mmCIF file of C-alpha atoms in Angstrom:
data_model
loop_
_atom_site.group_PDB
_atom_site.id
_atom_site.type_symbol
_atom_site.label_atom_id
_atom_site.label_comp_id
_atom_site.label_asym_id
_atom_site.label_seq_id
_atom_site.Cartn_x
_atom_site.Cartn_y
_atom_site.Cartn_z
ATOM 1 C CA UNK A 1 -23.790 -40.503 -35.718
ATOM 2 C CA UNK A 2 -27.073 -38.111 -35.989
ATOM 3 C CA UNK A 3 -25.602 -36.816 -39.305
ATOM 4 C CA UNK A 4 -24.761 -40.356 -40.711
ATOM 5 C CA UNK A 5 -28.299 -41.371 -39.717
ATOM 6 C CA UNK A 6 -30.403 -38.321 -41.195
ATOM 7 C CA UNK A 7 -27.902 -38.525 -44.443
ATOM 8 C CA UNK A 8 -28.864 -42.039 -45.237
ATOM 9 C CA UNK A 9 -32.569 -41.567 -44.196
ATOM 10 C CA UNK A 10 -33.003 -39.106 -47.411
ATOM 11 C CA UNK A 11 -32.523 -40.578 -50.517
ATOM 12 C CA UNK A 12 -31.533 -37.621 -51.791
ATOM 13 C CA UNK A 13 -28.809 -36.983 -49.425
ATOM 14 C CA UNK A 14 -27.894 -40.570 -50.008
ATOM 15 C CA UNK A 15 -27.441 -39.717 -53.894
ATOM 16 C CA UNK A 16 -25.558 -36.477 -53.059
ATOM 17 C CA UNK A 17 -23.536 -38.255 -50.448
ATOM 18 C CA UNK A 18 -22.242 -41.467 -53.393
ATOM 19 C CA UNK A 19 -22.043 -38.402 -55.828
ATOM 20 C CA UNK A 20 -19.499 -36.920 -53.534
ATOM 21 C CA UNK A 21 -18.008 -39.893 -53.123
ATOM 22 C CA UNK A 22 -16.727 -40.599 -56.623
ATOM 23 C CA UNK A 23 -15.954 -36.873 -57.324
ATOM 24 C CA UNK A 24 -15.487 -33.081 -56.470
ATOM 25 C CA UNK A 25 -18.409 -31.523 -57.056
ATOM 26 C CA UNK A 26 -19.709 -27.718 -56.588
ATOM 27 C CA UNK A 27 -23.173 -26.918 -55.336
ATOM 28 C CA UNK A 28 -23.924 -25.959 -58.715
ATOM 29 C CA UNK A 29 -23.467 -29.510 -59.858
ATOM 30 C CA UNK A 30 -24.742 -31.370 -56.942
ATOM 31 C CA UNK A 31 -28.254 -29.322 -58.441
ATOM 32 C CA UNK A 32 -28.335 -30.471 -62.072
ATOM 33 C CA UNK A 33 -27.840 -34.059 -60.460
ATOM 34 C CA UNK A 34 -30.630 -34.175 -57.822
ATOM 35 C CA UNK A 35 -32.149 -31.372 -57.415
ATOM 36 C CA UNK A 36 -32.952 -27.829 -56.171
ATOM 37 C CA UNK A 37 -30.571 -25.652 -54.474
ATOM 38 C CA UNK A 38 -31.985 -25.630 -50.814
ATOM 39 C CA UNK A 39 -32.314 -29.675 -50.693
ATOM 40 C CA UNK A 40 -28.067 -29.541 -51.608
ATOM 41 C CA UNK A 41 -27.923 -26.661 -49.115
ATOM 42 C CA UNK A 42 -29.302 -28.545 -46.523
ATOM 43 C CA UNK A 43 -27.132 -31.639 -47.221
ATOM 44 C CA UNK A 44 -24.310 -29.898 -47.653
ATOM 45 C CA UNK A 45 -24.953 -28.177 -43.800
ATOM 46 C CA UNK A 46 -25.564 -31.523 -42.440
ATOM 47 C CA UNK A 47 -22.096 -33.274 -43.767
ATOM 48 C CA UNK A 48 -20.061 -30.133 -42.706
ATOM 49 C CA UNK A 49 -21.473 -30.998 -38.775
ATOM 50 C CA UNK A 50 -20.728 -34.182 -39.203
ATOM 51 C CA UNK A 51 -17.305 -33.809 -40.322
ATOM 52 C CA UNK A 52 -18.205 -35.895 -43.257
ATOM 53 C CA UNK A 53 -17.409 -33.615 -46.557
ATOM 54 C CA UNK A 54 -14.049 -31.313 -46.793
ATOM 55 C CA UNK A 55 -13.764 -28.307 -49.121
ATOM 56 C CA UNK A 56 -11.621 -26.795 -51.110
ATOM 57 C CA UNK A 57 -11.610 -23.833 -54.054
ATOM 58 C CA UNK A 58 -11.996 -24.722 -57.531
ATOM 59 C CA UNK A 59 -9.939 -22.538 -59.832
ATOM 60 C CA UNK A 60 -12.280 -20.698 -62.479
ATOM 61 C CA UNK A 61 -11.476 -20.190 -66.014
ATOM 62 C CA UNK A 62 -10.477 -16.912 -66.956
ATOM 63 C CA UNK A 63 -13.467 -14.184 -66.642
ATOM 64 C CA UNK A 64 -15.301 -16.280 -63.736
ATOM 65 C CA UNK A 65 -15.609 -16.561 -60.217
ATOM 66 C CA UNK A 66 -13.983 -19.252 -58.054
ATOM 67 C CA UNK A 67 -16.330 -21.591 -56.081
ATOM 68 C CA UNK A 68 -15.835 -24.330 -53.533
ATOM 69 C CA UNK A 69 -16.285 -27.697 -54.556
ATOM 70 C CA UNK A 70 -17.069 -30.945 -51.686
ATOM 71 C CA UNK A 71 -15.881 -34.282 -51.792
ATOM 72 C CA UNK A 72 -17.086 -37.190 -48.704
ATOM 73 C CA UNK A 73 -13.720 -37.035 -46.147
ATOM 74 C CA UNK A 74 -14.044 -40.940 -45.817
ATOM 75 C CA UNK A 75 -15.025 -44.166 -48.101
ATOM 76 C CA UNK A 76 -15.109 -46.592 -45.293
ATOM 77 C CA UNK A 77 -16.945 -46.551 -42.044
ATOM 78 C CA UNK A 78 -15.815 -48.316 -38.505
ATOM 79 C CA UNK A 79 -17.648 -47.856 -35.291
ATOM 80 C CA UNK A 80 -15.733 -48.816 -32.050
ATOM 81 C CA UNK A 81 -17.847 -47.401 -29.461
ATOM 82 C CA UNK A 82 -19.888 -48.405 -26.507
ATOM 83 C CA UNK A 83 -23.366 -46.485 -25.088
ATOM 84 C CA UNK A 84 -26.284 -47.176 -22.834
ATOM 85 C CA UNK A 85 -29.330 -48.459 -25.255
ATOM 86 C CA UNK A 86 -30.291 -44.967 -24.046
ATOM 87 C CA UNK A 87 -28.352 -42.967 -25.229
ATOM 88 C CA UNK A 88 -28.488 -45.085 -28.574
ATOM 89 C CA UNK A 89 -32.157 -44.861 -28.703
ATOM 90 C CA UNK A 90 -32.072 -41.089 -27.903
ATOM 91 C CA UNK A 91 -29.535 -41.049 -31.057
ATOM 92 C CA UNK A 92 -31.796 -42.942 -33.381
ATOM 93 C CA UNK A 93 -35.197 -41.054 -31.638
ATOM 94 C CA UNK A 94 -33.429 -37.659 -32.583
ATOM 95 C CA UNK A 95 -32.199 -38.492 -36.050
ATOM 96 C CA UNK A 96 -35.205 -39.830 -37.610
ATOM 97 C CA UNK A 97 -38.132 -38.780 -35.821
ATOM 98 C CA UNK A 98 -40.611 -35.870 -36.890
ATOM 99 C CA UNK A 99 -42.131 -35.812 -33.590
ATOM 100 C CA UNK A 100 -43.100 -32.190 -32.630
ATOM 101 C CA UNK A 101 -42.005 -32.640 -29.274
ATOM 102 C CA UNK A 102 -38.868 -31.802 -30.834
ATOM 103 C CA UNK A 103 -39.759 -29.087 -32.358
ATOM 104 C CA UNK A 104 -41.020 -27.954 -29.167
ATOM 105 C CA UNK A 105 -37.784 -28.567 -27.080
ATOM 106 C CA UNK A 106 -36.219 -26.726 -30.318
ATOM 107 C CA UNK A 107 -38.357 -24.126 -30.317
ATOM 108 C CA UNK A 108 -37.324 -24.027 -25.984
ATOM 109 C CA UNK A 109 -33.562 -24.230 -27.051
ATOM 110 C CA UNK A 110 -33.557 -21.575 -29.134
ATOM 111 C CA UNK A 111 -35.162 -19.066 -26.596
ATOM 112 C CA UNK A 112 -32.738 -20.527 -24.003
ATOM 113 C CA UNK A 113 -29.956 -19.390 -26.162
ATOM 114 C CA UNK A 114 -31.244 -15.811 -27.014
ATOM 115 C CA UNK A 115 -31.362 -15.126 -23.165
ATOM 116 C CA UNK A 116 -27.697 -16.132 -23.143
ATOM 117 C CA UNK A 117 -27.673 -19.491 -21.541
ATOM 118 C CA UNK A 118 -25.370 -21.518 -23.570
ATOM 119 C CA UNK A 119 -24.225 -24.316 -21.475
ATOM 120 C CA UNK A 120 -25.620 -27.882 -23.236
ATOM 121 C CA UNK A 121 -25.661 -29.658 -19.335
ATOM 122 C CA UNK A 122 -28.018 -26.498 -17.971
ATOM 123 C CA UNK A 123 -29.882 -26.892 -20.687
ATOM 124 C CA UNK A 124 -29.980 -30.583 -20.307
ATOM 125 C CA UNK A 125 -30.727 -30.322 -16.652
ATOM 126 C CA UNK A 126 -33.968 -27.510 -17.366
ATOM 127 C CA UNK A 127 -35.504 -29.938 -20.237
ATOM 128 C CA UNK A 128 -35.115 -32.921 -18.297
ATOM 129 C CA UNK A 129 -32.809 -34.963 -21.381
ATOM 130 C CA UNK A 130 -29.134 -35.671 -21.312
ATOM 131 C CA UNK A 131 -26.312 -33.485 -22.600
ATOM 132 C CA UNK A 132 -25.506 -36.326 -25.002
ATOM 133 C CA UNK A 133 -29.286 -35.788 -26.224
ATOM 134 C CA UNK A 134 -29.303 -31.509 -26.250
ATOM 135 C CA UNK A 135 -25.898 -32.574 -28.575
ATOM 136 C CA UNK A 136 -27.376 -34.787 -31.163
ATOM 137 C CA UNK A 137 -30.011 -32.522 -31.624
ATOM 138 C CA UNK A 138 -27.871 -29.477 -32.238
ATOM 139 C CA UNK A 139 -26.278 -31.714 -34.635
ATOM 140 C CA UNK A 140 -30.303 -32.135 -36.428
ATOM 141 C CA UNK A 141 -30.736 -28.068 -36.178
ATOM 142 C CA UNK A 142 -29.250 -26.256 -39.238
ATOM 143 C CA UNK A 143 -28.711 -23.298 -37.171
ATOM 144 C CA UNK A 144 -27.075 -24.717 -34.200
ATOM 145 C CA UNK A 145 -23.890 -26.189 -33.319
ATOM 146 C CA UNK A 146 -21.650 -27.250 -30.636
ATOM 147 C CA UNK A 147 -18.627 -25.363 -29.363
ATOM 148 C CA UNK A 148 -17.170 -27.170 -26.001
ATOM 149 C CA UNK A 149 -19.572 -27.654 -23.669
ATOM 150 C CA UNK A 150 -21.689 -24.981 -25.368
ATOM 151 C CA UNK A 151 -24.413 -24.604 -28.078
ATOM 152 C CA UNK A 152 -23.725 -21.516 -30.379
ATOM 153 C CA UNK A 153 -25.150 -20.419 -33.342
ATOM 154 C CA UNK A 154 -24.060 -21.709 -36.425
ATOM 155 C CA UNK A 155 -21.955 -19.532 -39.189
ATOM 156 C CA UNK A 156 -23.425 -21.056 -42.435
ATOM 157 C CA UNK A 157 -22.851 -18.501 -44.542
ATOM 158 C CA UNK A 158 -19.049 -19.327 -45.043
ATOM 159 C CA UNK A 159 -20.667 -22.376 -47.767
#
């Protein structure tokens, strides 16, 4: 949900996200349309978490390299779920909010991690939020993601 919401807050996400839509598209491309390279990069990051893009490898003409090219994994949304308002509002709070309280608990997550507590509920329980909320915002944090019941680092240099 967090990467649905933060795609569709950024119109330029937005624009990459209908671009891959219609087509397969490198990174390459997805610049001359909308932009420079660490705006696509960053969209790009936020789809994969989401589950929202797929990949593949494009094959080059003769003399150049290959490259992956993106495409969106679905054209039609449908939500059959049930939260607390909570839990929703922690959702919404944590995908479009630029409060530095977050950056702050970010800031706290990341140091919690590089002592070698991993565990999203200890975390949870230290902070004082919800597993569900430690999640979502791993989900916000280009350089984390989830792994089980565990926050890890994420490997973003297989683009």
């Amino acid at each position: 949900m967090v990467p649905l919401l933060l795609t569709f807050n950024n119109p330029k996400f937005k624009q990459m996200y209908e671009l891959l839509n219609k087509n397969w598209m490198t990174e390459d491309e997805l610049c001359e349309q909308c932009g420079e390279q660490a705006c696509v990069a960053a969209c790009i990051s936020i789809l994969k978490k989401g589950n929202l893009i797929e990949e593949q490898w494009r094959m080059p003409k003769p003399g150049q390299k290959p490259c992956k090219e993106y495409r969106t994994t679905y054209g039609t949304f449908r939500a059959s779920f049930q939260c607390t308002m909570t839990d929703l509002a922690d959702l919404i709070y944590i995908a479009l909010s630029t409060d530095d309280n977050l950056r702050t608990l970010v800031s706290n997550i990341d140091d919690e991690l590089k002592t070698g507590n991993s565990s999203i509920s200890d975390i949870g329980r230290k902070f004082g939020v919800s597993s569900l909320f430690v999640k979502a915002l791993s989900k916000r944090i280009p350089h984390l993601d989830v792994k089980g019941q565990g926050l890890v680092y994420a490997d973003n240099n297989g683009r």
